[in-house]
Amino acid sequence: MDALGYRSKFAVLVPSTNTTVQAEFDEMRVRGVTNHLTRISIPNIPLNNDEDFNKLINLIESAQEDAINRVMSCEPDYFVMGISAETFWDGLEASLRLKKQVMDLTGLGVAMGSEACQAALEIYGAKKIAIITPYQPIGDRNVVRFFNECGYDVPRIKGLRCESPVKIAHVQPETLIDEIKKIDGDDIDAIVQVGTNLSMARVAGVAEEYLGKPVIAINSAIYWYALRQNKILDQFDGFGQLFSKN
């Protein structure tokens, strides 16, 4: 038994440009669980349009298997996809195929952002959602397609059109709070943020307090889902009411 990861060792897959997942996951880590990152090597390319964003997705897909294979030598117990866009790409069926591919490759259970957000929304019984992303329009369309195919209505989505993968992590809390206020409304049951390099885990917890409705940050949803899938039911404050749910 691992001396520190005696409850579970999580392998965590992220792009090399991502500076948020490691920090936020470590803040949410509970005693007896350890996080072991493996990075998909990608360049910090400009993201000015749909063509650029589609190129980014292709770069991630082509390099992720090597990154997955590298982390498996630490003998993890569970696999966590610290990537967002790829898990929504081409809709629900494609998302399920991606999960199966990673499960087949690793032989482990897998947590993905798409499925984790869906599970969180089911907990709250939300049907109409507003979404914040750091993406270009093609990314937003794929996110809306996924949630529509899962049975959710998406009246509003705000893509921040971040200029590069690294710049996603430069978005400040004040900007996120302003955008949350803009997309909220009486027609919205919950707000969902996607894009794992967008730091919104703590912002979401604060936003829930003044909106009085669920605000689901994708990194919080992923880590909550990973813990609960491993029968780890610890509850704690600071990242929204999701961590009070089993």
CSV table of C-alpha atoms in Angstrom, one decimal:
chain,number,residue,atom,x,y,z
A,1,MET,CA,0.0,0.0,0.0
A,2,ASP,CA,1.3,3.5,-0.9
A,3,ALA,CA,2.3,5.4,2.2
A,4,LEU,CA,0.6,8.7,1.0
A,5,GLY,CA,-1.9,7.5,-1.6
A,6,TYR,CA,-3.3,4.7,0.6
A,7,ARG,CA,-6.9,5.5,-0.4
A,8,SER,CA,-6.2,6.1,-4.1
A,9,LYS,CA,-3.5,7.2,-6.5
A,10,PHE,CA,-5.0,9.4,-9.3
A,11,ALA,CA,-3.2,9.7,-12.6
A,12,VAL,CA,-4.1,13.1,-14.1
A,13,LEU,CA,-3.7,13.9,-17.8
A,14,VAL,CA,-3.3,17.5,-18.7
A,15,PRO,CA,-1.9,19.5,-21.7
A,16,SER,CA,1.6,20.8,-21.1
A,17,THR,CA,0.2,24.3,-21.4
A,18,ASN,CA,-2.1,23.9,-18.5
A,19,THR,CA,-1.1,25.6,-15.3
A,20,THR,CA,-4.5,25.4,-13.4
A,21,VAL,CA,-5.4,21.8,-13.0
A,22,GLN,CA,-2.4,20.8,-10.9
A,23,ALA,CA,-3.0,23.8,-8.5
A,24,GLU,CA,-6.7,23.3,-8.1
A,25,PHE,CA,-6.7,19.6,-7.8
A,26,ASP,CA,-4.0,19.8,-5.1
A,27,GLU,CA,-6.2,22.2,-3.2
A,28,MET,CA,-9.1,19.7,-3.4
A,29,ARG,CA,-6.9,16.7,-2.5
A,30,VAL,CA,-8.0,14.8,0.6
A,31,ARG,CA,-5.8,12.8,3.0
A,32,GLY,CA,-4.9,9.5,1.5
A,33,VAL,CA,-5.3,10.5,-2.1
A,34,THR,CA,-2.4,11.6,-4.3
A,35,ASN,CA,-2.4,13.2,-7.7
A,36,HIS,CA,0.2,12.2,-10.3
A,37,LEU,CA,0.3,14.5,-13.4
A,38,THR,CA,1.3,13.5,-16.9
A,39,ARG,CA,1.5,16.2,-19.6
A,40,ILE,CA,0.6,16.0,-23.2
A,41,SER,CA,3.3,17.8,-25.0
A,42,ILE,CA,1.8,20.6,-27.2
A,43,PRO,CA,3.0,24.0,-28.3
A,44,ASN,CA,1.4,27.2,-27.0
A,45,ILE,CA,-0.1,28.0,-30.4
A,46,PRO,CA,-2.2,31.2,-31.2
A,47,LEU,CA,-5.9,30.7,-30.9
A,48,ASN,CA,-7.5,33.3,-33.1
A,49,ASN,CA,-10.2,31.4,-34.9
A,50,ASP,CA,-11.9,28.0,-35.4
A,51,GLU,CA,-9.1,26.6,-37.5
A,52,ASP,CA,-6.6,27.3,-34.8
A,53,PHE,CA,-8.8,25.7,-32.2
A,54,ASN,CA,-9.4,22.6,-34.3
A,55,LYS,CA,-5.6,22.3,-34.7
A,56,LEU,CA,-5.2,22.4,-31.0
A,57,ILE,CA,-7.6,19.5,-30.5
A,58,ASN,CA,-5.7,17.5,-33.2
A,59,LEU,CA,-2.4,18.2,-31.4
A,60,ILE,CA,-3.8,16.9,-28.1
A,61,GLU,CA,-5.3,13.8,-29.7
A,62,SER,CA,-2.1,12.9,-31.4
A,63,ALA,CA,0.1,13.2,-28.3
A,64,GLN,CA,-2.1,11.9,-25.5
A,65,GLU,CA,-1.4,8.2,-25.7
A,66,ASP,CA,2.3,8.7,-25.0
A,67,ALA,CA,1.5,10.8,-22.0
A,68,ILE,CA,-0.9,8.2,-20.7
A,69,ASN,CA,1.6,5.4,-21.1
A,70,ARG,CA,4.2,7.4,-19.2
A,71,VAL,CA,2.2,7.8,-16.1
A,72,MET,CA,1.1,4.2,-15.9
A,73,SER,CA,4.5,3.2,-14.5
A,74,CYS,CA,3.5,4.7,-11.1
A,75,GLU,CA,0.7,2.1,-10.9
A,76,PRO,CA,-2.2,4.5,-10.4
A,77,ASP,CA,-5.5,3.3,-9.2
A,78,TYR,CA,-7.7,5.6,-11.2
A,79,PHE,CA,-7.4,7.9,-14.3
A,80,VAL,CA,-8.5,11.5,-14.4
A,81,MET,CA,-8.8,13.5,-17.6
A,82,GLY,CA,-7.7,17.0,-16.7
A,83,ILE,CA,-8.7,18.1,-20.2
A,84,SER,CA,-12.0,19.6,-21.2
A,85,ALA,CA,-12.6,20.4,-24.9
A,86,GLU,CA,-11.7,16.9,-26.1
A,87,THR,CA,-14.3,15.3,-23.8
A,88,PHE,CA,-17.1,17.3,-25.4
A,89,TRP,CA,-15.9,17.1,-29.0
A,90,ASP,CA,-18.4,15.7,-31.5
A,91,GLY,CA,-21.1,15.0,-29.0
A,92,LEU,CA,-22.1,12.4,-26.5
A,93,GLU,CA,-21.3,9.3,-28.5
A,94,ALA,CA,-17.8,10.5,-29.3
A,95,SER,CA,-17.3,11.3,-25.6
A,96,LEU,CA,-18.3,7.8,-24.6
A,97,ARG,CA,-15.9,6.4,-27.2
A,98,LEU,CA,-13.0,8.5,-25.8
A,99,LYS,CA,-13.7,7.2,-22.3
A,100,LYS,CA,-13.7,3.6,-23.5
A,101,GLN,CA,-10.4,4.2,-25.4
A,102,VAL,CA,-8.7,5.5,-22.2
A,103,MET,CA,-10.2,2.7,-20.1
A,104,ASP,CA,-9.0,0.1,-22.6
A,105,LEU,CA,-5.5,1.7,-22.6
A,106,THR,CA,-5.1,2.0,-18.9
A,107,GLY,CA,-7.3,-0.8,-17.5
A,108,LEU,CA,-8.7,1.8,-15.0
A,109,GLY,CA,-11.8,3.7,-14.2
A,110,VAL,CA,-11.8,7.1,-15.8
A,111,ALA,CA,-13.2,10.5,-14.8
A,112,MET,CA,-13.9,13.0,-17.7
A,113,GLY,CA,-15.1,16.6,-17.5
A,114,SER,CA,-18.1,16.0,-19.8
A,115,GLU,CA,-19.4,13.1,-17.7
A,116,ALA,CA,-18.6,14.8,-14.4
A,117,CYS,CA,-20.5,17.9,-15.3
A,118,GLN,CA,-23.5,15.8,-16.4
A,119,ALA,CA,-23.4,13.9,-13.1
A,120,ALA,CA,-23.3,17.2,-11.2
A,121,LEU,CA,-26.2,18.6,-13.1
A,122,GLU,CA,-28.2,15.4,-12.3
A,123,ILE,CA,-27.5,15.9,-8.6
A,124,TYR,CA,-29.2,19.3,-8.8
A,125,GLY,CA,-31.9,18.4,-11.2
A,126,ALA,CA,-31.0,21.2,-13.5
A,127,LYS,CA,-32.3,21.3,-17.1
A,128,LYS,CA,-31.6,24.8,-18.4
A,129,ILE,CA,-28.0,25.8,-18.2
A,130,ALA,CA,-25.7,28.7,-19.1
A,131,ILE,CA,-22.1,28.0,-19.9
A,132,ILE,CA,-18.8,29.9,-19.8
A,133,THR,CA,-15.9,28.7,-21.9
A,134,PRO,CA,-12.4,30.0,-22.9
A,135,TYR,CA,-13.0,28.7,-26.4
A,136,GLN,CA,-13.4,29.9,-29.9
A,137,PRO,CA,-16.9,29.4,-31.5
A,138,ILE,CA,-16.1,25.8,-32.7
A,139,GLY,CA,-15.4,24.8,-29.2
A,140,ASP,CA,-18.6,26.4,-27.9
A,141,ARG,CA,-20.7,24.6,-30.6
A,142,ASN,CA,-19.3,21.3,-29.5
A,143,VAL,CA,-20.0,21.9,-25.9
A,144,VAL,CA,-23.6,22.9,-26.7
A,145,ARG,CA,-24.0,19.9,-28.9
A,146,PHE,CA,-22.9,17.6,-26.0
A,147,PHE,CA,-25.3,19.1,-23.5
A,148,ASN,CA,-28.2,19.1,-26.0
A,149,GLU,CA,-27.6,15.5,-26.7
A,150,CYS,CA,-27.7,14.8,-22.9
A,151,GLY,CA,-31.1,16.5,-22.7
A,152,TYR,CA,-30.1,19.9,-21.5
A,153,ASP,CA,-31.3,23.3,-22.9
A,154,VAL,CA,-28.5,25.9,-23.3
A,155,PRO,CA,-30.1,29.3,-23.6
A,156,ARG,CA,-26.8,31.1,-23.3
A,157,ILE,CA,-23.1,30.4,-23.7
A,158,LYS,CA,-20.2,32.8,-23.4
A,159,GLY,CA,-16.9,32.0,-25.1
A,160,LEU,CA,-14.0,34.1,-23.8
A,161,ARG,CA,-12.0,33.5,-27.0
A,162,CYS,CA,-8.7,33.3,-25.2
A,163,GLU,CA,-5.7,34.0,-27.5
A,164,SER,CA,-3.6,30.9,-26.6
A,165,PRO,CA,-3.8,27.8,-24.4
A,166,VAL,CA,-1.6,29.5,-21.8
A,167,LYS,CA,-3.6,32.7,-21.9
A,168,ILE,CA,-6.6,30.8,-20.6
A,169,ALA,CA,-5.0,30.7,-17.2
A,170,HIS,CA,-4.6,34.5,-17.3
A,171,VAL,CA,-8.3,35.2,-17.0
A,172,GLN,CA,-8.9,36.8,-13.6
A,173,PRO,CA,-11.7,36.2,-11.1
A,174,GLU,CA,-13.2,39.6,-11.7
A,175,THR,CA,-13.8,38.8,-15.4
A,176,LEU,CA,-15.4,35.5,-14.5
A,177,ILE,CA,-17.7,37.1,-12.0
A,178,ASP,CA,-18.8,39.7,-14.5
A,179,GLU,CA,-19.5,37.0,-17.2
A,180,ILE,CA,-21.4,34.9,-14.7
A,181,LYS,CA,-23.7,37.8,-13.9
A,182,LYS,CA,-24.3,38.5,-17.7
A,183,ILE,CA,-25.3,34.9,-18.6
A,184,ASP,CA,-27.5,34.3,-15.5
A,185,GLY,CA,-31.2,34.8,-15.5
A,186,ASP,CA,-34.5,33.5,-14.2
A,187,ASP,CA,-34.5,31.0,-17.1
A,188,ILE,CA,-31.3,29.4,-15.9
A,189,ASP,CA,-31.2,26.5,-13.4
A,190,ALA,CA,-27.4,26.2,-13.2
A,191,ILE,CA,-24.2,27.7,-14.6
A,192,VAL,CA,-21.4,25.5,-15.9
A,193,GLN,CA,-17.9,26.5,-16.7
A,194,VAL,CA,-15.7,24.3,-18.9
A,195,GLY,CA,-12.1,24.6,-19.9
A,196,THR,CA,-9.7,23.1,-17.3
A,197,ASN,CA,-7.1,25.8,-17.6
A,198,LEU,CA,-9.7,28.4,-16.6
A,199,SER,CA,-9.3,28.9,-12.9
A,200,MET,CA,-12.9,29.1,-11.5
A,201,ALA,CA,-13.1,26.5,-8.7
A,202,ARG,CA,-13.1,29.0,-5.9
A,203,VAL,CA,-15.0,31.6,-7.9
A,204,ALA,CA,-17.8,29.1,-8.4
A,205,GLY,CA,-18.2,28.6,-4.7
A,206,VAL,CA,-18.5,32.4,-4.1
A,207,ALA,CA,-20.9,32.8,-7.1
A,208,GLU,CA,-23.3,30.2,-5.7
A,209,GLU,CA,-23.6,32.2,-2.5
A,210,TYR,CA,-24.9,35.3,-4.3
A,211,LEU,CA,-26.8,33.7,-7.1
A,212,GLY,CA,-28.6,31.0,-5.0
A,213,LYS,CA,-28.1,28.4,-7.7
A,214,PRO,CA,-25.5,25.8,-8.7
A,215,VAL,CA,-22.4,27.1,-10.3
A,216,ILE,CA,-20.3,24.1,-11.5
A,217,ALA,CA,-16.6,24.7,-12.2
A,218,ILE,CA,-15.3,21.8,-14.4
A,219,ASN,CA,-12.2,21.1,-12.3
A,220,SER,CA,-14.4,20.8,-9.1
A,221,ALA,CA,-16.8,18.6,-11.0
A,222,ILE,CA,-14.0,16.3,-12.2
A,223,TYR,CA,-12.3,15.9,-8.8
A,224,TRP,CA,-15.7,15.5,-7.0
A,225,TYR,CA,-16.6,12.8,-9.5
A,226,ALA,CA,-13.2,11.0,-9.2
A,227,LEU,CA,-13.5,11.0,-5.4
A,228,ARG,CA,-17.1,9.7,-5.4
A,229,GLN,CA,-16.4,7.0,-8.0
A,230,ASN,CA,-13.7,5.7,-5.6
A,231,LYS,CA,-16.1,5.7,-2.7
A,232,ILE,CA,-14.3,8.6,-1.1
A,233,LEU,CA,-17.1,10.7,0.5
A,234,ASP,CA,-15.1,13.5,2.2
A,235,GLN,CA,-17.0,16.8,2.4
A,236,PHE,CA,-15.3,20.2,2.6
A,237,ASP,CA,-15.9,23.9,1.9
A,238,GLY,CA,-14.4,26.4,-0.5
A,239,PHE,CA,-15.3,24.9,-3.9
A,240,GLY,CA,-19.1,25.1,-3.9
A,241,GLN,CA,-21.8,22.9,-2.5
A,242,LEU,CA,-21.0,20.0,-4.9
A,243,PHE,CA,-18.5,18.6,-2.3
A,244,SER,CA,-21.4,18.3,0.2
A,245,LYS,CA,-23.0,15.8,-2.2
A,246,ASN,CA,-22.4,12.1,-2.4
